[in-house]
JSON list of C-alpha atoms in Angstrom, two decimals:
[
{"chain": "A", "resi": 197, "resn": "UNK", "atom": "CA", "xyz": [210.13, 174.28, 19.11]},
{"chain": "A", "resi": 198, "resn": "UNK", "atom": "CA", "xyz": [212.00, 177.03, 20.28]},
{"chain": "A", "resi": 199, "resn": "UNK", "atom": "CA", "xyz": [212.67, 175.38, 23.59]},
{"chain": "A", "resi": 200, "resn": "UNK", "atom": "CA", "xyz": [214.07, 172.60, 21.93]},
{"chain": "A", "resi": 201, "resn": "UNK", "atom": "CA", "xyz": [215.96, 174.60, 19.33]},
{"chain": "A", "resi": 202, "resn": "UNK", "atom": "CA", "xyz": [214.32, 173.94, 16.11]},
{"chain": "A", "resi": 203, "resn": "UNK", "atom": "CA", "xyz": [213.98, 177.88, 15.60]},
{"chain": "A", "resi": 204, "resn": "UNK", "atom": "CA", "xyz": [217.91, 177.93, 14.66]},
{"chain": "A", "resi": 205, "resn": "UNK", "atom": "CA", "xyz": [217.61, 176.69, 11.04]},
{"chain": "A", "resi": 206, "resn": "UNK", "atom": "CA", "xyz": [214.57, 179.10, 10.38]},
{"chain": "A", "resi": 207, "resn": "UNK", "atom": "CA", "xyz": [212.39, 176.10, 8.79]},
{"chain": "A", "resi": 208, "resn": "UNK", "atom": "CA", "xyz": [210.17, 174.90, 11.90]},
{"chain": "A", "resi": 209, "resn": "UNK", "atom": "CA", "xyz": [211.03, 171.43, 12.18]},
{"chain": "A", "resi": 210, "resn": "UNK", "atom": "CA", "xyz": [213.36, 169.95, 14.32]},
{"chain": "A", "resi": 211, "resn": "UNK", "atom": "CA", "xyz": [215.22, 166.74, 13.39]},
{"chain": "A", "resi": 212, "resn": "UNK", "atom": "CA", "xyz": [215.17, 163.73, 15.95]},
{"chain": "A", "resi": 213, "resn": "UNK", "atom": "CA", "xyz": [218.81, 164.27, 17.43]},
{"chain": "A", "resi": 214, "resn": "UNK", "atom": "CA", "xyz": [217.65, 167.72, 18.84]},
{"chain": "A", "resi": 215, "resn": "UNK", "atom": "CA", "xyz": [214.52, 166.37, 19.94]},
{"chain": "A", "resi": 216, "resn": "UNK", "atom": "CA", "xyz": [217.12, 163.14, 21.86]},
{"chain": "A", "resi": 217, "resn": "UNK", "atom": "CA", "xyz": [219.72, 166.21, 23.02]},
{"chain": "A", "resi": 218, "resn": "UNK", "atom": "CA", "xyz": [216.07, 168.08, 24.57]},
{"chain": "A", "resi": 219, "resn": "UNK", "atom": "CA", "xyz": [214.74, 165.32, 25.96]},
{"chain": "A", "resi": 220, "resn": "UNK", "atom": "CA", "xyz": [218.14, 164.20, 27.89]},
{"chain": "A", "resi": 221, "resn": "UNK", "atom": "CA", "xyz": [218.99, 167.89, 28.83]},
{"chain": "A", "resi": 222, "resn": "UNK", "atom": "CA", "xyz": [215.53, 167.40, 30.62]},
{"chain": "A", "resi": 223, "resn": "UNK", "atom": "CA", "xyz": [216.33, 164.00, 31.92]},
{"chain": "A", "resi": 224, "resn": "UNK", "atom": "CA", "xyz": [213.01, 162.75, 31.56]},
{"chain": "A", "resi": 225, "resn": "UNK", "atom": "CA", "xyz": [212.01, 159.99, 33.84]},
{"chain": "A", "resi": 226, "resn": "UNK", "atom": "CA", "xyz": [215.72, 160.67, 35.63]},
{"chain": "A", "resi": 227, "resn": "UNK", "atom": "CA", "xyz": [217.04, 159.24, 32.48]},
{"chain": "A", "resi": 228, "resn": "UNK", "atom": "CA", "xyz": [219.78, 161.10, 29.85]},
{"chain": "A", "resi": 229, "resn": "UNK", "atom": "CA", "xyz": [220.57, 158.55, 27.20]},
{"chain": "A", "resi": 230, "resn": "UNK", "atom": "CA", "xyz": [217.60, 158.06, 26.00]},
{"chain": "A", "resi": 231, "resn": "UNK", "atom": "CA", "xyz": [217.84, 157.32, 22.23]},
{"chain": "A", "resi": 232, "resn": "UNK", "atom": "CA", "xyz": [215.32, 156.26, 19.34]},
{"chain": "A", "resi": 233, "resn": "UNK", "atom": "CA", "xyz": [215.03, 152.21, 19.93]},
{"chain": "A", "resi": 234, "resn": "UNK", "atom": "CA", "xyz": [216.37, 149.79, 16.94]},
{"chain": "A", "resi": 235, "resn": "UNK", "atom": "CA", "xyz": [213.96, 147.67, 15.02]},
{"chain": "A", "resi": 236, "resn": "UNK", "atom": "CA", "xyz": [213.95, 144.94, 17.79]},
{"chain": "A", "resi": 237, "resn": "UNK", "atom": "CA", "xyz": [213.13, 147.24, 20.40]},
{"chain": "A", "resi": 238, "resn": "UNK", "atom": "CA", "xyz": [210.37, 149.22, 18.67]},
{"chain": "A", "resi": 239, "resn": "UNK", "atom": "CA", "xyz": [209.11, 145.91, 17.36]},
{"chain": "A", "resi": 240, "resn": "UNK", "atom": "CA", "xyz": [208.24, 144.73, 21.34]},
{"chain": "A", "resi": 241, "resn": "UNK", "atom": "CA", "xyz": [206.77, 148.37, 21.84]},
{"chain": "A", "resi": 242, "resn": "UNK", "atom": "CA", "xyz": [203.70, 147.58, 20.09]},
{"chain": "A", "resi": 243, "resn": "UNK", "atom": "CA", "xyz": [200.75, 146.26, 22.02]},
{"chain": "A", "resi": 244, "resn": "UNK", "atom": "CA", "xyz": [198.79, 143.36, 20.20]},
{"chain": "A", "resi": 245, "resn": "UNK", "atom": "CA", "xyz": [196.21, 143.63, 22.86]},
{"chain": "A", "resi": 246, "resn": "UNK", "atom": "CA", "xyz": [195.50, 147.38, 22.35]},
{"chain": "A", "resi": 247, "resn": "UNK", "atom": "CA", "xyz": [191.78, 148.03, 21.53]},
{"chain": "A", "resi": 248, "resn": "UNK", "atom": "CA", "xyz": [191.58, 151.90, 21.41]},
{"chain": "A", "resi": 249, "resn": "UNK", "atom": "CA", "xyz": [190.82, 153.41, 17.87]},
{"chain": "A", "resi": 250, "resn": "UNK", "atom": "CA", "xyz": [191.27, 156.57, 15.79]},
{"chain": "A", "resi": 251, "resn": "UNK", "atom": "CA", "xyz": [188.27, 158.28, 14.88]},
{"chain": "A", "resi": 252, "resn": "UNK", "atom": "CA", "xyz": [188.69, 156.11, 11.56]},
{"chain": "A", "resi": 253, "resn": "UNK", "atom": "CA", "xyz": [188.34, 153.14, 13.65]},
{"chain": "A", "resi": 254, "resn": "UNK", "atom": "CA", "xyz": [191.10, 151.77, 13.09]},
{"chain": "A", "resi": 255, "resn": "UNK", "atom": "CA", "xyz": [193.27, 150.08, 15.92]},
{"chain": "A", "resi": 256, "resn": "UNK", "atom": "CA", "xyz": [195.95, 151.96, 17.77]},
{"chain": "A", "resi": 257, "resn": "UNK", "atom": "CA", "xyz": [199.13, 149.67, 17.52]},
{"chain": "A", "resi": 258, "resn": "UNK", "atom": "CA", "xyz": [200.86, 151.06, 20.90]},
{"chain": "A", "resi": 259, "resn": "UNK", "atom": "CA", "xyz": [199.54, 151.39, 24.13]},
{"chain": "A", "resi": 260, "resn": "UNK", "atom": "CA", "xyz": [197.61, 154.70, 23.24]},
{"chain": "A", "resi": 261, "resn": "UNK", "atom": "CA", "xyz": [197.30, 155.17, 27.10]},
{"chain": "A", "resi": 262, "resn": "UNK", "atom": "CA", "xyz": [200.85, 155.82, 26.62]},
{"chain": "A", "resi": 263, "resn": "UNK", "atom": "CA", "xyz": [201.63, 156.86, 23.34]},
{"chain": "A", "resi": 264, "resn": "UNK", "atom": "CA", "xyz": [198.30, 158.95, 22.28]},
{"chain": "A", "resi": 265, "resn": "UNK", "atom": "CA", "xyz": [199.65, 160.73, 19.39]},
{"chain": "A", "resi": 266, "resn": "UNK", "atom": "CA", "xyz": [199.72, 157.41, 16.98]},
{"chain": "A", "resi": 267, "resn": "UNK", "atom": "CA", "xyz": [199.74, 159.39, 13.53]},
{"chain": "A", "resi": 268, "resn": "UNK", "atom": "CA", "xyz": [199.85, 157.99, 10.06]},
{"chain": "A", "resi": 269, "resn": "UNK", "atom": "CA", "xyz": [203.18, 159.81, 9.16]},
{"chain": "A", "resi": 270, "resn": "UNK", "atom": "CA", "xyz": [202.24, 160.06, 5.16]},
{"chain": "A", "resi": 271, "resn": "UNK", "atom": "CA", "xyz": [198.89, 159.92, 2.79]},
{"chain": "A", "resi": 272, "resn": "UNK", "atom": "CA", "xyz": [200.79, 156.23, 1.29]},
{"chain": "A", "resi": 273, "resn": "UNK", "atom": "CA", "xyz": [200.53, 154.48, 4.52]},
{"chain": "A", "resi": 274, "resn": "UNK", "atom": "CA", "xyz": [196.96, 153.92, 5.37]},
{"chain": "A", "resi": 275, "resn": "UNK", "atom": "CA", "xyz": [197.86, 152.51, 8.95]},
{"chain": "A", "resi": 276, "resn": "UNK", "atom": "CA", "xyz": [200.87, 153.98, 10.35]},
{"chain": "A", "resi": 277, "resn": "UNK", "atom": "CA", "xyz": [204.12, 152.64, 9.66]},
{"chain": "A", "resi": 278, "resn": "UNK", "atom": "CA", "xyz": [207.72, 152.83, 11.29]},
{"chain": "A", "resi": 279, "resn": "UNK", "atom": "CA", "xyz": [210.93, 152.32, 9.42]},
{"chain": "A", "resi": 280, "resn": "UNK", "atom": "CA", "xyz": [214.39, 151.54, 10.23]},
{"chain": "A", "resi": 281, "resn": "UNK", "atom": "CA", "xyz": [217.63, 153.29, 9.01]},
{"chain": "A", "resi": 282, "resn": "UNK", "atom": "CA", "xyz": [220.18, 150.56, 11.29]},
{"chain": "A", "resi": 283, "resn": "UNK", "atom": "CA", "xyz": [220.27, 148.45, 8.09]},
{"chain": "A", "resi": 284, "resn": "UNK", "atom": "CA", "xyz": [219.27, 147.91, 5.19]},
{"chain": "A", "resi": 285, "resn": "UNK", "atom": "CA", "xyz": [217.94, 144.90, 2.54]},
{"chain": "A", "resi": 286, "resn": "UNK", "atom": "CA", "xyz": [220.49, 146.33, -0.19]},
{"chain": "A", "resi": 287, "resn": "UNK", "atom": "CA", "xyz": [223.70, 146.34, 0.89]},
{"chain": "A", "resi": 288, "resn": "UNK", "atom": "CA", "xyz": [225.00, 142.98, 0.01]},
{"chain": "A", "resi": 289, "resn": "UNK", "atom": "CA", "xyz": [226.91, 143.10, -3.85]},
{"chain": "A", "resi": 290, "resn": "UNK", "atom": "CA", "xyz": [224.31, 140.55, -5.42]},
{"chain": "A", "resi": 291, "resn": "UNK", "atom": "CA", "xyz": [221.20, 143.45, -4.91]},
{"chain": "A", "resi": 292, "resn": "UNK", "atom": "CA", "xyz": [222.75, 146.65, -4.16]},
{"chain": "A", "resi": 293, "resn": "UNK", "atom": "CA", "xyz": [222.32, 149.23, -6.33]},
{"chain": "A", "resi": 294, "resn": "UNK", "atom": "CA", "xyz": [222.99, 153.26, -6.25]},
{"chain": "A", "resi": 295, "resn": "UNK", "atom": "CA", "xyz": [219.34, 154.22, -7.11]},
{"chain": "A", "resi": 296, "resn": "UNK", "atom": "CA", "xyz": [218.06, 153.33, -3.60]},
{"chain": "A", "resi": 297, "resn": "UNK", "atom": "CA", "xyz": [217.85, 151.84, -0.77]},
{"chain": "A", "resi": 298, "resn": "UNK", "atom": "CA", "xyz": [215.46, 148.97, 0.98]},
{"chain": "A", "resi": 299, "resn": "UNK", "atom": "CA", "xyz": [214.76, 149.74, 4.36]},
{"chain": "A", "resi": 300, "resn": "UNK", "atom": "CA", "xyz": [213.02, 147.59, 6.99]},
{"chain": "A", "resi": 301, "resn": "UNK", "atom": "CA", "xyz": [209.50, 148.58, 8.01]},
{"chain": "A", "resi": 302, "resn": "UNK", "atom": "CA", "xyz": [207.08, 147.56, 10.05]},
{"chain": "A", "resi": 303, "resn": "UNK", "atom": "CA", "xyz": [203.30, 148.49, 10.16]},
{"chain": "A", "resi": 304, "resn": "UNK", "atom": "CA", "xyz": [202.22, 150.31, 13.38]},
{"chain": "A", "resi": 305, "resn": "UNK", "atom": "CA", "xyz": [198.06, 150.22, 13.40]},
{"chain": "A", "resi": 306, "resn": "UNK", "atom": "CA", "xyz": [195.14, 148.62, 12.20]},
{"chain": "A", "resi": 307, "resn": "UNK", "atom": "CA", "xyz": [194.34, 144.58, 11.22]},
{"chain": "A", "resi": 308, "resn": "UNK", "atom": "CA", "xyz": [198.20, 144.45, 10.24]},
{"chain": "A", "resi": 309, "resn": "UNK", "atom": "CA", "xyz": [199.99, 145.97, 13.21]},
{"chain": "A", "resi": 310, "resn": "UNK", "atom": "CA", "xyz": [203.44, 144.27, 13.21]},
{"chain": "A", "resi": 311, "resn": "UNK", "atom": "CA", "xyz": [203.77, 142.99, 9.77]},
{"chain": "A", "resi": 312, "resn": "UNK", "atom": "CA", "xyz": [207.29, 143.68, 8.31]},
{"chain": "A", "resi": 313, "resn": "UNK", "atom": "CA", "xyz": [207.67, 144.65, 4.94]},
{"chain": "A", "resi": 314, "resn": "UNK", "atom": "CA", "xyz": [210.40, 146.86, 3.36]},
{"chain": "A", "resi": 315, "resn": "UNK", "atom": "CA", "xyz": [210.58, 150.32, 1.67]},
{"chain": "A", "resi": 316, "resn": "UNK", "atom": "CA", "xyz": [212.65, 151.92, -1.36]},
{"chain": "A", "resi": 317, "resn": "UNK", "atom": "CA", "xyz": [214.29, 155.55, -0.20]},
{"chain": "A", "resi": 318, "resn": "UNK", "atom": "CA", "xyz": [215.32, 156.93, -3.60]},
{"chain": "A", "resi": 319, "resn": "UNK", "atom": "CA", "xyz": [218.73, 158.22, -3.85]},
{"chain": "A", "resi": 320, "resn": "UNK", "atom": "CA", "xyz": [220.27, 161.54, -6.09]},
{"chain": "A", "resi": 321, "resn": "UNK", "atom": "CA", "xyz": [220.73, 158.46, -9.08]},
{"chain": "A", "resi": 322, "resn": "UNK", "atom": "CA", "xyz": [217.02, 157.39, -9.69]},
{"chain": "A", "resi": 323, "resn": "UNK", "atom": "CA", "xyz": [215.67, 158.36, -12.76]},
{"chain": "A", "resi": 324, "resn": "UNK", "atom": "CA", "xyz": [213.91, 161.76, -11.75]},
{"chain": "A", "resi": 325, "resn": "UNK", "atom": "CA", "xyz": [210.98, 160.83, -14.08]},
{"chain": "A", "resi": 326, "resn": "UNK", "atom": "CA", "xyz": [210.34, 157.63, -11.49]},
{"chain": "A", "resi": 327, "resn": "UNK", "atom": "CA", "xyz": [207.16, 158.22, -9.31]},
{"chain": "A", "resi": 328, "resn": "UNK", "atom": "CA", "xyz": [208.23, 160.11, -6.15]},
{"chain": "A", "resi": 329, "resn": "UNK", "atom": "CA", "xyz": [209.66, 158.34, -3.09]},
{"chain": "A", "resi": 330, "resn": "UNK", "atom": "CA", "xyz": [210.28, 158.96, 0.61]},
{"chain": "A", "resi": 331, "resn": "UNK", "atom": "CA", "xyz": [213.91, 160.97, 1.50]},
{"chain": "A", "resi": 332, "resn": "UNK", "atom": "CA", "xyz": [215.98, 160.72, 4.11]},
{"chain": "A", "resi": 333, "resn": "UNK", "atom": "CA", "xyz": [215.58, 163.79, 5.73]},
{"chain": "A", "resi": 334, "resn": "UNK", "atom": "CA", "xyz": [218.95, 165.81, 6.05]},
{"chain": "A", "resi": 335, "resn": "UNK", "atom": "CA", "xyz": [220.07, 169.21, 7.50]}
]
């Protein structure tokens, strides 16, 4: 983390850009615009054919030869799911609403792999009593 930066802000974790900014400062695979890919692109990354498992046994949803750390990313998502911050199911006047957003998600592992869904991200206007919710993360 320290290579990459993440030490500056004192809290260990380093948010994607610096992880983009390392990663093209290195010019991994001679390449230096390497960026995160939009829901398209991502969406033709996963490997329907893939028949590795986690020591749960579930399916890998990625070619683990290539992408071997597959995690689950949170205790609510029992297979591994992706979402998308490019846009958003809320933003049209008919549904949108100040309380939160609906992203686009898709499921990464296991007997679903691929199945789009969507996701609330609470804003500062939800009710704080409402059950907890994913954040965007922001430094």
């Amino acid at each position: 983390m320290e290579q990459v930066g993440c030490v500056n802000a004192r809290d260990d974790i380093c948010s994607t850009k610096q992880y983009i900014e390392h990663i093209n400062q290195k010019s991994l695979c001679g390449i230096t615009n390497w960026r995160l890919p939009d829901y398209q692109e991502f969406y033709d990354v996963l490997d329907f054919g893939e028949t590795e498992k986690d020591a749960s046994g579930v399916v890998y949803g990625m070619n683990f030869k290539f992408f071997p750390q597959q995690t689950l990313g949170s205790p609510y998502l029992e297979y591994g799911s992706v979402w998308f911050q490019a846009f958003t199911f809320t933003e049209n006047d008919k549904v949108k609403t100040p309380e939160y957003l609906r992203m686009p998600l898709v499921t990464v592992r296991g007997a679903d792999r691929g199945q789009s869904s969507s996701i609330e991200i609470y804003s500062d206007k939800k009710d704080p009593t409402a059950d907890d919710s994913y954040q965007f993360p922001i430094r």
